[in-house]
mmCIF file of C-alpha atoms in Angstrom:
data_model
loop_
_atom_site.group_PDB
_atom_site.id
_atom_site.type_symbol
_atom_site.label_atom_id
_atom_site.label_comp_id
_atom_site.label_asym_id
_atom_site.label_seq_id
_atom_site.Cartn_x
_atom_site.Cartn_y
_atom_site.Cartn_z
ATOM 1 C CA ASN A 154 0.099 -0.023 -0.469
ATOM 2 C CA ALA A 155 1.632 3.257 -1.156
ATOM 3 C CA GLY A 156 -1.186 5.334 0.967
ATOM 4 C CA VAL A 157 -1.686 8.939 -1.135
ATOM 5 C CA THR A 158 1.261 9.824 -3.799
ATOM 6 C CA GLN A 159 1.999 13.307 -5.158
ATOM 7 C CA THR A 160 4.208 13.989 -8.215
ATOM 8 C CA PRO A 161 6.526 16.035 -8.704
ATOM 9 C CA LYS A 162 7.877 16.524 -5.980
ATOM 10 C CA PHE A 163 9.033 19.770 -6.557
ATOM 11 C CA GLN A 164 8.551 22.321 -9.824
ATOM 12 C CA VAL A 165 9.807 25.766 -10.622
ATOM 13 C CA LEU A 166 7.506 27.083 -13.111
ATOM 14 C CA LYS A 167 7.918 30.977 -14.603
ATOM 15 C CA THR A 168 4.968 33.090 -14.409
ATOM 16 C CA GLY A 169 2.016 32.600 -16.587
ATOM 17 C CA GLN A 170 3.057 28.241 -17.173
ATOM 18 C CA SER A 171 0.778 26.183 -16.393
ATOM 19 C CA MET A 172 0.917 22.584 -15.443
ATOM 20 C CA THR A 173 -0.907 19.339 -13.319
ATOM 21 C CA LEU A 174 -0.471 18.565 -10.172
ATOM 22 C CA GLN A 175 -1.278 14.598 -10.049
ATOM 23 C CA CYS A 176 -2.054 12.709 -6.308
ATOM 24 C CA ALA A 177 -3.570 9.314 -5.939
ATOM 25 C CA GLN A 178 -3.794 6.983 -3.709
ATOM 26 C CA ASP A 179 -4.803 2.845 -3.342
ATOM 27 C CA MET A 180 -7.125 2.890 -0.231
ATOM 28 C CA ASN A 181 -10.158 2.836 -2.042
ATOM 29 C CA HIS A 182 -10.944 6.068 -0.314
ATOM 30 C CA ASN A 183 -14.054 8.138 -1.510
ATOM 31 C CA SER A 184 -12.772 11.708 -0.975
ATOM 32 C CA MET A 185 -10.080 13.298 -1.621
ATOM 33 C CA TYR A 186 -8.728 16.953 -0.992
ATOM 34 C CA TRP A 187 -6.237 19.411 -2.356
ATOM 35 C CA TYR A 188 -4.452 22.149 0.440
ATOM 36 C CA ARG A 189 -2.101 24.705 -0.387
ATOM 37 C CA GLN A 190 0.489 25.783 2.817
ATOM 38 C CA ASP A 191 2.174 28.573 3.335
ATOM 39 C CA PRO A 192 4.572 30.055 6.046
ATOM 40 C CA GLY A 193 2.099 30.879 9.106
ATOM 41 C CA MET A 194 -0.847 30.238 7.401
ATOM 42 C CA GLY A 195 -1.538 26.814 8.022
ATOM 43 C CA LEU A 196 -3.001 24.016 5.642
ATOM 44 C CA ARG A 197 -6.307 26.082 3.795
ATOM 45 C CA LEU A 198 -8.558 23.971 1.021
ATOM 46 C CA ILE A 199 -8.430 25.123 -2.613
ATOM 47 C CA TYR A 200 -10.920 22.578 -4.006
ATOM 48 C CA TYR A 201 -12.696 18.816 -2.770
ATOM 49 C CA SER A 202 -14.263 16.008 -4.141
ATOM 50 C CA ALA A 203 -16.200 14.328 -2.234
ATOM 51 C CA SER A 204 -16.486 11.618 -4.317
ATOM 52 C CA GLU A 205 -15.961 10.173 -7.429
ATOM 53 C CA GLY A 206 -17.561 11.778 -10.300
ATOM 54 C CA THR A 207 -18.097 15.314 -8.009
ATOM 55 C CA THR A 208 -15.792 18.314 -6.967
ATOM 56 C CA ASP A 209 -16.255 21.538 -5.835
ATOM 57 C CA LYS A 210 -14.509 24.713 -4.370
ATOM 58 C CA GLY A 211 -12.708 25.262 -1.213
ATOM 59 C CA GLU A 212 -11.259 28.647 0.544
ATOM 60 C CA VAL A 213 -8.814 29.510 -2.155
ATOM 61 C CA PRO A 214 -10.022 27.694 -5.182
ATOM 62 C CA ASN A 215 -8.629 31.568 -7.670
ATOM 63 C CA GLY A 216 -6.614 30.244 -10.053
ATOM 64 C CA TYR A 217 -6.961 26.615 -9.910
ATOM 65 C CA ASN A 218 -8.597 23.623 -11.259
ATOM 66 C CA VAL A 219 -9.392 19.977 -10.674
ATOM 67 C CA SER A 220 -10.454 17.426 -12.167
ATOM 68 C CA ARG A 221 -11.240 13.662 -10.195
ATOM 69 C CA LEU A 222 -10.303 11.487 -13.044
ATOM 70 C CA ASN A 223 -11.750 8.478 -11.161
ATOM 71 C CA LYS A 224 -11.621 6.852 -7.682
ATOM 72 C CA ARG A 225 -8.228 7.003 -7.408
ATOM 73 C CA GLU A 226 -6.733 10.331 -9.100
ATOM 74 C CA PHE A 227 -7.116 13.894 -8.337
ATOM 75 C CA SER A 228 -5.733 16.518 -9.805
ATOM 76 C CA LEU A 229 -4.769 19.658 -9.216
ATOM 77 C CA ARG A 230 -3.994 22.677 -12.490
ATOM 78 C CA LEU A 231 -2.699 25.714 -12.810
ATOM 79 C CA GLU A 232 -3.520 27.543 -15.804
ATOM 80 C CA SER A 233 -1.485 30.452 -15.705
ATOM 81 C CA ALA A 234 1.206 30.301 -12.816
ATOM 82 C CA ALA A 235 1.441 33.182 -10.335
ATOM 83 C CA PRO A 236 4.138 34.116 -7.895
ATOM 84 C CA SER A 237 0.980 33.921 -5.552
ATOM 85 C CA GLN A 238 1.122 30.105 -6.664
ATOM 86 C CA THR A 239 4.935 29.771 -4.947
ATOM 87 C CA SER A 240 3.326 27.200 -1.767
ATOM 88 C CA VAL A 241 3.841 23.343 -0.763
ATOM 89 C CA TYR A 242 0.771 21.349 -2.339
ATOM 90 C CA PHE A 243 -0.519 18.762 -0.736
ATOM 91 C CA CYS A 244 -3.492 15.946 -1.429
ATOM 92 C CA ALA A 245 -5.397 14.141 0.889
ATOM 93 C CA SER A 246 -8.170 11.527 1.238
ATOM 94 C CA ARG A 247 -10.851 10.335 3.411
ATOM 95 C CA VAL A 248 -12.703 7.105 3.370
ATOM 96 C CA ALA A 249 -15.973 6.953 3.377
ATOM 97 C CA GLY A 250 -18.319 7.274 6.499
ATOM 98 C CA SER A 251 -14.649 7.956 8.673
ATOM 99 C CA PRO A 252 -15.106 10.906 11.115
ATOM 100 C CA ASN A 253 -13.265 12.992 9.338
ATOM 101 C CA GLU A 254 -9.649 11.435 9.533
ATOM 102 C CA GLN A 255 -7.819 12.357 6.586
ATOM 103 C CA PHE A 256 -4.080 11.053 5.297
ATOM 104 C CA PHE A 257 -2.154 12.975 3.485
ATOM 105 C CA GLY A 258 0.490 12.655 1.125
ATOM 106 C CA PRO A 259 3.883 13.893 0.838
ATOM 107 C CA GLY A 260 3.313 17.156 -0.866
ATOM 108 C CA THR A 261 4.420 18.708 -3.532
ATOM 109 C CA ARG A 262 7.078 22.194 -3.583
ATOM 110 C CA LEU A 263 6.180 24.834 -6.206
ATOM 111 C CA THR A 264 7.891 27.757 -6.624
ATOM 112 C CA VAL A 265 6.586 30.143 -8.992
ATOM 113 C CA LEU A 266 9.212 32.452 -10.968
ATOM 114 C CA GLN B 109 -15.789 32.939 9.717
ATOM 115 C CA LYS B 110 -15.054 30.008 11.110
ATOM 116 C CA GLU B 111 -11.934 29.708 12.941
ATOM 117 C CA VAL B 112 -8.803 27.718 14.536
ATOM 118 C CA GLU B 113 -6.736 29.022 16.626
ATOM 119 C CA GLN B 114 -3.019 27.810 18.413
ATOM 120 C CA ASN B 115 -0.114 29.447 19.380
ATOM 121 C CA SER B 116 2.049 29.595 16.643
ATOM 122 C CA GLY B 117 5.274 29.505 19.192
ATOM 123 C CA PRO B 118 7.483 28.011 19.638
ATOM 124 C CA LEU B 119 7.107 26.406 23.004
ATOM 125 C CA SER B 120 10.231 24.971 23.956
ATOM 126 C CA VAL B 121 10.161 22.155 26.879
ATOM 127 C CA PRO B 122 13.235 19.687 28.339
ATOM 128 C CA GLU B 123 13.585 16.481 27.540
ATOM 129 C CA GLY B 124 11.480 14.841 29.543
ATOM 130 C CA ALA B 125 8.656 17.500 30.636
ATOM 131 C CA ILE B 126 5.119 17.758 29.700
ATOM 132 C CA ALA B 127 4.425 19.061 26.206
ATOM 133 C CA SER B 128 0.933 20.781 26.783
ATOM 134 C CA LEU B 129 -0.154 21.679 23.187
ATOM 135 C CA ASN B 130 -4.102 24.455 23.163
ATOM 136 C CA CYS B 131 -6.447 24.666 20.407
ATOM 137 C CA THR B 132 -9.744 26.942 20.609
ATOM 138 C CA TYR B 133 -11.828 26.686 18.163
ATOM 139 C CA SER B 134 -15.084 28.585 17.236
ATOM 140 C CA ASP B 135 -17.819 27.038 15.352
ATOM 141 C CA ARG B 136 -19.967 25.225 18.987
ATOM 142 C CA VAL B 137 -21.379 22.225 17.271
ATOM 143 C CA SER B 138 -17.950 20.933 15.280
ATOM 144 C CA GLN B 139 -17.745 17.568 16.359
ATOM 145 C CA SER B 140 -14.728 16.156 15.680
ATOM 146 C CA PHE B 141 -10.983 17.653 16.628
ATOM 147 C CA PHE B 142 -7.968 15.841 15.100
ATOM 148 C CA TRP B 143 -4.299 16.312 16.070
ATOM 149 C CA TYR B 144 -1.589 16.389 13.121
ATOM 150 C CA ARG B 145 1.865 16.197 13.943
ATOM 151 C CA GLN B 146 4.326 17.752 11.102
ATOM 152 C CA TYR B 147 8.372 17.373 10.838
ATOM 153 C CA SER B 148 10.236 20.272 8.848
ATOM 154 C CA GLY B 149 9.432 20.060 4.988
ATOM 155 C CA LYS B 150 7.690 16.415 5.664
ATOM 156 C CA SER B 151 3.304 16.068 5.029
ATOM 157 C CA PRO B 152 1.054 16.051 7.877
ATOM 158 C CA GLU B 153 0.320 12.908 9.957
ATOM 159 C CA LEU B 154 -1.972 11.976 11.968
ATOM 160 C CA ILE B 155 -1.455 11.651 15.966
ATOM 161 C CA MET B 156 -5.026 11.422 17.668
ATOM 162 C CA SER B 157 -8.067 12.052 17.153
ATOM 163 C CA ILE B 158 -10.983 12.604 19.443
ATOM 164 C CA TYR B 159 -14.847 13.492 20.028
ATOM 165 C CA SER B 160 -16.356 13.159 23.109
ATOM 166 C CA ASN B 161 -16.045 15.211 25.761
ATOM 167 C CA GLY B 162 -12.874 14.064 28.334
ATOM 168 C CA ASP B 163 -9.171 12.509 28.095
ATOM 169 C CA LYS B 164 -8.210 10.283 25.176
ATOM 170 C CA GLU B 165 -4.852 8.065 25.941
ATOM 171 C CA ASP B 166 -2.821 6.795 23.623
ATOM 172 C CA GLY B 167 1.161 6.157 24.890
ATOM 173 C CA ARG B 168 2.255 9.477 25.646
ATOM 174 C CA PHE B 169 -0.220 11.223 23.757
ATOM 175 C CA THR B 170 -3.486 12.285 25.697
ATOM 176 C CA ALA B 171 -6.081 14.358 24.012
ATOM 177 C CA GLN B 172 -8.335 16.401 25.922
ATOM 178 C CA LEU B 173 -11.827 17.820 24.176
ATOM 179 C CA ASN B 174 -13.831 20.326 26.519
ATOM 180 C CA LYS B 175 -16.768 20.743 23.891
ATOM 181 C CA ALA B 176 -18.089 23.950 26.354
ATOM 182 C CA SER B 177 -15.387 25.717 26.453
ATOM 183 C CA GLN B 178 -14.719 24.779 23.014
ATOM 184 C CA TYR B 179 -11.150 24.751 23.827
ATOM 185 C CA VAL B 180 -8.673 20.591 22.584
ATOM 186 C CA SER B 181 -5.589 20.070 23.702
ATOM 187 C CA LEU B 182 -2.992 17.531 23.284
ATOM 188 C CA LEU B 183 -0.649 16.307 26.046
ATOM 189 C CA ILE B 184 2.920 14.743 24.683
ATOM 190 C CA ARG B 185 4.416 12.986 28.538
ATOM 191 C CA ASP B 186 7.990 12.377 28.697
ATOM 192 C CA SER B 187 8.867 14.388 25.710
ATOM 193 C CA GLN B 188 11.700 13.072 22.929
ATOM 194 C CA PRO B 189 14.116 15.595 21.043
ATOM 195 C CA SER B 190 12.221 13.609 18.304
ATOM 196 C CA ASP B 191 8.938 15.296 18.918
ATOM 197 C CA SER B 192 9.859 18.728 17.780
ATOM 198 C CA ALA B 193 7.909 19.191 15.165
ATOM 199 C CA THR B 194 4.751 21.551 14.083
ATOM 200 C CA TYR B 195 1.536 19.944 15.628
ATOM 201 C CA LEU B 196 -1.554 21.005 13.705
ATOM 202 C CA CYS B 197 -4.955 21.340 15.229
ATOM 203 C CA ALA B 198 -7.961 20.446 12.678
ATOM 204 C CA VAL B 199 -11.748 20.237 13.102
ATOM 205 C CA ASN B 200 -14.289 19.043 11.157
ATOM 206 C CA GLU B 201 -16.710 22.098 9.249
ATOM 207 C CA ALA B 202 -19.438 21.776 10.980
ATOM 208 C CA GLY B 203 -22.867 21.654 8.609
ATOM 209 C CA SER B 204 -20.447 20.283 5.334
ATOM 210 C CA GLY B 205 -22.315 17.308 5.647
ATOM 211 C CA ASN B 206 -20.331 14.198 4.256
ATOM 212 C CA THR B 207 -18.064 15.993 2.774
ATOM 213 C CA GLY B 208 -15.363 16.023 5.415
ATOM 214 C CA LYS B 209 -14.035 19.232 4.670
ATOM 215 C CA LEU B 210 -11.717 20.268 8.487
ATOM 216 C CA ILE B 211 -10.834 23.703 9.189
ATOM 217 C CA PHE B 212 -6.519 23.652 10.567
ATOM 218 C CA GLY B 213 -5.175 25.568 12.908
ATOM 219 C CA GLN B 214 -1.677 27.318 11.452
ATOM 220 C CA GLY B 215 0.455 24.707 14.040
ATOM 221 C CA THR B 216 2.311 24.950 17.178
ATOM 222 C CA THR B 217 6.144 24.388 16.831
ATOM 223 C CA LEU B 218 7.520 22.198 19.879
ATOM 224 C CA GLN B 219 11.065 22.395 20.351
ATOM 225 C CA VAL B 220 12.292 19.931 23.175
ATOM 226 C CA LYS B 221 15.718 20.229 24.175
ATOM 227 C CA PRO B 222 17.654 17.190 25.399
#
């Protein structure tokens, strides 16, 4: 069991470039989440997918899009990267029916120049 | 706006002491409370969950919940240098149905000095 995996681990973009962050889980979890973590800001929810086929905005969705490709995979896309999107991005998943316990992937450290 | 508040620290304790980490939350109807540990450069790791008032113990860790005061704490007994990390408090977002959404505090950095 790999748990929650994320690719890439590190990425440097120039302003205006696009990229997709990939996330996959092999725990048969229903719900998946994308967070960003900035110094002193804690974790902030970008988008989530409560179940396969549904996605919804979190606290800070502007500048991002998501796709729940299937039950295992949930991707985050930056269409036109901005320096304000420099952050560490974490994907998490949760088993259906659990009282909100989320399990995190290793993260992607993104720098936008 | 629903909030989870933590003292960012750093909280410094000597090895072997009890570390006490505190968290307050604003939404009175929240039901699920979690403590995550995050080492520098790593992802958050769930270490404790608590759902009812009182204490819950797991090894050297004790989570305490007081819903009337909207307060949740984490005690670490016999603190070790390996406990040095940032501890994140998380609370379920009440009223969000079955989405599983959590609200995180900004974290408390714990330093355990040998």
